[in-house]
XYZ file of N, CA, C and O in Angstrom:
288
model
N 5.942 -31.618 -18.379
C 5.045 -30.770 -17.609
C 4.827 -31.694 -16.445
O 4.602 -31.019 -15.258
N 4.507 -32.939 -16.590
C 4.045 -33.717 -15.656
C 5.106 -34.025 -14.661
O 4.789 -34.072 -13.556
N 6.195 -34.033 -15.168
C 7.400 -34.313 -14.167
C 7.546 -33.057 -13.330
O 7.808 -33.215 -12.079
N 7.320 -31.836 -13.897
C 7.547 -30.598 -13.023
C 6.355 -30.683 -12.125
O 6.838 -30.369 -10.782
N 5.272 -30.976 -12.209
C 4.130 -31.025 -11.334
C 4.546 -32.103 -10.252
O 4.108 -31.852 -9.212
N 4.911 -33.117 -10.636
C 5.307 -34.224 -9.748
C 6.519 -33.797 -8.641
O 6.453 -34.036 -7.477
N 7.443 -33.116 -9.390
C 8.559 -32.443 -8.468
C 7.951 -31.440 -7.391
O 8.519 -31.621 -6.288
N 7.314 -30.615 -7.867
C 6.633 -29.718 -6.995
C 6.053 -30.372 -5.852
O 5.722 -29.829 -4.643
N 5.054 -31.222 -6.204
C 4.327 -32.041 -5.341
C 5.120 -32.718 -4.284
O 4.907 -32.656 -3.069
N 6.015 -33.235 -4.716
C 7.043 -34.049 -3.839
C 7.705 -33.161 -2.782
O 7.759 -33.434 -1.668
N 8.233 -31.835 -3.418
C 8.898 -31.068 -2.444
C 8.025 -30.397 -1.636
O 8.575 -30.118 -0.450
N 6.785 -30.002 -2.059
C 5.945 -29.480 -1.115
C 5.652 -30.671 0.242
O 5.517 -30.102 1.281
N 5.276 -31.768 -0.198
C 5.085 -32.473 0.730
C 6.292 -32.905 1.579
O 6.080 -33.010 2.937
N 7.528 -33.123 1.109
C 8.641 -33.024 2.097
C 8.812 -31.735 2.853
O 9.257 -31.974 4.063
N 8.560 -30.656 2.304
C 8.729 -29.292 3.366
C 7.698 -29.479 4.284
O 8.016 -28.953 5.461
N 6.521 -30.027 3.991
C 5.531 -29.760 4.971
C 5.975 -30.919 6.005
O 5.675 -30.475 7.571
N 6.441 -32.053 5.712
C 6.758 -32.980 6.609
C 8.085 -32.416 7.509
O 8.173 -32.723 8.891
N 8.924 -31.604 7.098
C 10.085 -31.242 7.744
C 9.575 -30.036 8.692
O 10.188 -30.027 9.854
N 9.136 -29.135 8.290
C 8.624 -27.761 9.023
C 7.611 -27.098 8.527
O 7.521 -26.497 7.579
N 6.192 -27.386 8.937
C 4.929 -26.862 8.599
C 5.091 -25.230 8.712
O 4.884 -24.456 7.744
N 5.618 -24.660 9.863
C 5.798 -23.424 10.197
C 6.633 -22.754 9.098
O 5.927 -21.600 8.622
N 7.751 -23.192 8.712
C 8.493 -22.666 7.870
C 8.013 -22.529 6.495
O 8.141 -21.440 5.752
N 7.324 -23.822 5.961
C 6.803 -23.665 4.570
C 5.655 -22.470 4.430
O 5.611 -21.901 3.482
N 4.740 -22.531 5.675
C 3.676 -21.472 5.663
C 4.140 -19.979 5.706
O 3.693 -19.054 4.978
N 5.185 -19.929 6.462
C 5.756 -18.511 6.543
C 6.515 -18.087 5.269
O 6.263 -16.940 4.804
N 7.244 -19.055 4.593
C 7.655 -18.784 3.303
C 6.750 -18.555 2.224
O 6.785 -17.572 1.465
N 5.503 -18.988 2.285
C 4.490 -19.117 1.131
C 3.791 -17.686 1.418
O 3.571 -16.791 0.521
N 3.834 -17.181 2.661
C 3.095 -16.054 3.098
C 4.072 -14.899 2.535
O 3.602 -13.849 2.068
N 5.490 -15.042 3.023
C 6.451 -13.894 2.422
C 6.288 -13.781 0.681
O 6.563 -12.774 0.174
N 6.172 -15.033 0.364
C 5.969 -14.805 -1.380
C 4.665 -14.096 -1.726
O 4.722 -13.311 -2.724
N 3.803 -14.419 -0.986
C 2.484 -13.699 -1.368
C 2.612 -12.239 -1.127
O 1.932 -11.342 -1.839
N 3.232 -11.769 0.003
C 3.321 -10.498 0.379
C 4.365 -9.946 -0.677
O 4.035 -8.705 -0.993
N 5.131 -10.309 -1.196
C 6.116 -9.787 -2.280
C 5.426 -9.725 -3.469
O 5.406 -8.606 -4.136
N 4.460 -10.773 -3.853
C 3.636 -10.236 -5.057
C 2.696 -9.243 -4.878
O 2.459 -8.665 -5.825
N 2.222 -9.009 -3.660
C 1.238 -7.810 -3.484
C 1.984 -6.522 -3.297
O 1.292 -5.432 -3.768
N 3.177 -6.536 -2.948
C 3.910 -5.257 -2.604
C 4.540 -4.874 -3.935
O 4.785 -3.493 -3.792
N 4.513 -5.513 -4.829
C 5.402 -5.033 -6.076
C 4.545 -4.227 -6.923
O 4.911 -2.774 -7.125
N 3.299 -4.438 -7.094
C 2.395 -3.588 -7.626
C 2.020 -2.103 -6.879
O 1.881 -1.155 -7.339
N 2.031 -2.382 -5.446
C 1.838 -1.117 -4.546
C 3.020 -0.308 -4.576
O 2.765 0.897 -4.577
N 4.204 -0.759 -4.836
C 5.255 -0.014 -4.746
C 5.355 0.674 -6.272
O 5.600 1.856 -6.077
N 4.829 0.098 -7.298
C 4.929 0.745 -8.548
C 3.818 2.127 -8.581
O 4.037 3.002 -9.149
N 2.767 1.736 -7.855
C 1.654 2.766 -7.847
C 2.237 3.771 -7.078
O 2.141 5.269 -7.478
N 2.935 3.573 -5.819
C 3.519 4.644 -4.931
C 4.711 5.491 -5.858
O 4.686 6.735 -5.758
N 5.320 4.709 -6.667
C 6.505 5.560 -7.467
C 5.842 6.197 -8.434
O 6.255 7.345 -8.679
N 4.496 6.012 -8.965
C 3.909 6.847 -10.180
C 3.397 8.081 -9.408
O 3.616 8.976 -9.812
N 2.873 8.006 -8.153
C 2.483 9.153 -7.558
C 3.459 10.050 -7.136
O 3.212 11.273 -7.245
N 4.638 9.440 -6.608
C 5.635 10.197 -6.468
C 6.418 10.961 -7.549
O 6.607 12.146 -7.557
N 6.439 10.343 -8.664
C 6.989 10.948 -9.848
C 6.090 12.018 -10.355
O 6.751 13.123 -10.661
N 4.808 11.706 -10.523
C 3.651 12.872 -10.865
C 3.962 14.064 -9.886
O 3.989 15.322 -10.460
N 4.213 13.803 -8.598
C 4.188 14.938 -7.696
C 5.559 15.750 -7.815
O 5.541 16.975 -7.870
N 6.709 15.173 -8.219
C 7.788 15.734 -8.403
C 7.714 16.622 -9.636
O 8.149 17.571 -9.912
N 7.257 15.943 -10.844
C 6.959 16.789 -12.135
C 6.121 17.967 -11.963
O 6.401 18.650 -12.716
N 5.193 17.793 -11.023
C 4.212 18.944 -10.854
C 4.937 19.935 -10.000
O 4.395 21.088 -9.737
N 6.122 19.715 -9.631
C 6.757 20.640 -8.812
C 6.723 20.578 -7.294
O 7.076 21.344 -6.478
N 6.070 19.606 -6.839
C 5.769 19.358 -5.404
C 6.676 18.261 -4.861
O 6.743 17.248 -5.240
N 7.661 18.901 -4.015
C 8.987 18.154 -3.690
C 8.810 17.247 -2.314
O 9.502 16.676 -1.744
N 7.477 17.683 -1.637
C 7.108 17.226 -0.404
C 7.173 15.599 -0.126
O 7.818 15.008 0.441
N 6.352 14.980 -0.987
C 6.461 13.534 -1.092
C 7.848 12.986 -1.282
O 8.236 12.021 -0.711
N 8.586 13.633 -2.202
C 9.905 12.882 -2.430
C 10.730 13.186 -1.140
O 11.738 12.138 -0.771
N 10.552 14.248 -0.580
C 11.532 14.629 0.778
C 10.855 13.661 1.845
O 11.781 13.102 2.573
N 9.737 13.346 1.792
C 9.285 12.313 2.874
C 9.706 11.024 2.651
O 10.058 10.395 3.666
N 10.117 10.607 1.444
C 10.814 9.170 1.102
C 12.072 9.493 1.525
O 12.844 8.407 1.749
N 12.887 10.582 1.249
C 14.348 10.744 1.537
C 14.696 10.619 2.947
O 15.724 10.350 3.346
N 13.714 11.671 3.823
C 14.333 11.475 5.095
C 13.743 10.358 5.977
O 12.569 10.139 5.886
N 14.347 10.297 6.927
C 13.807 9.171 8.217
C 12.746 9.740 8.845
O 12.717 11.093 9.083
N 11.890 8.933 9.437
C 10.838 9.704 10.012
C 10.897 10.508 11.220
O 10.205 11.307 11.426
N 11.983 10.386 11.913
C 12.401 11.110 12.979
C 12.573 12.633 12.455
O 12.576 13.479 13.334
N 12.943 12.797 11.344
C 12.949 14.358 10.727
C 11.604 14.943 10.252
O 11.729 15.978 9.895
N 10.688 13.891 10.223
C 9.201 14.519 9.706
C 8.843 15.484 10.521
O 8.263 16.691 10.121
N 8.884 15.551 11.840
C 8.033 16.478 12.743
C 9.117 17.526 13.303
O 10.073 17.119 13.711
N 8.754 18.608 13.402
C 9.779 19.705 13.933
C 9.824 19.421 15.214
O 8.894 19.309 16.046
N 11.029 19.766 15.726
C 11.198 19.661 17.177
C 11.771 20.955 17.774
O 12.528 21.619 17.394
């Protein structure tokens, strides 16, 4: 376990020296991915419940591109 901690610390320092912006951007994207996964699961739950209740509106909203949402 100590070797793993040392390796992660080494690669973090190395990444910081090479490119600060890329390291911060990558960590931010990983954080967004961790937050988006539960949000997607909750959205899918509500979508499934709506379809099972007979309301196809939310499902159609996900299936159609945004330009098709408003009547022209």
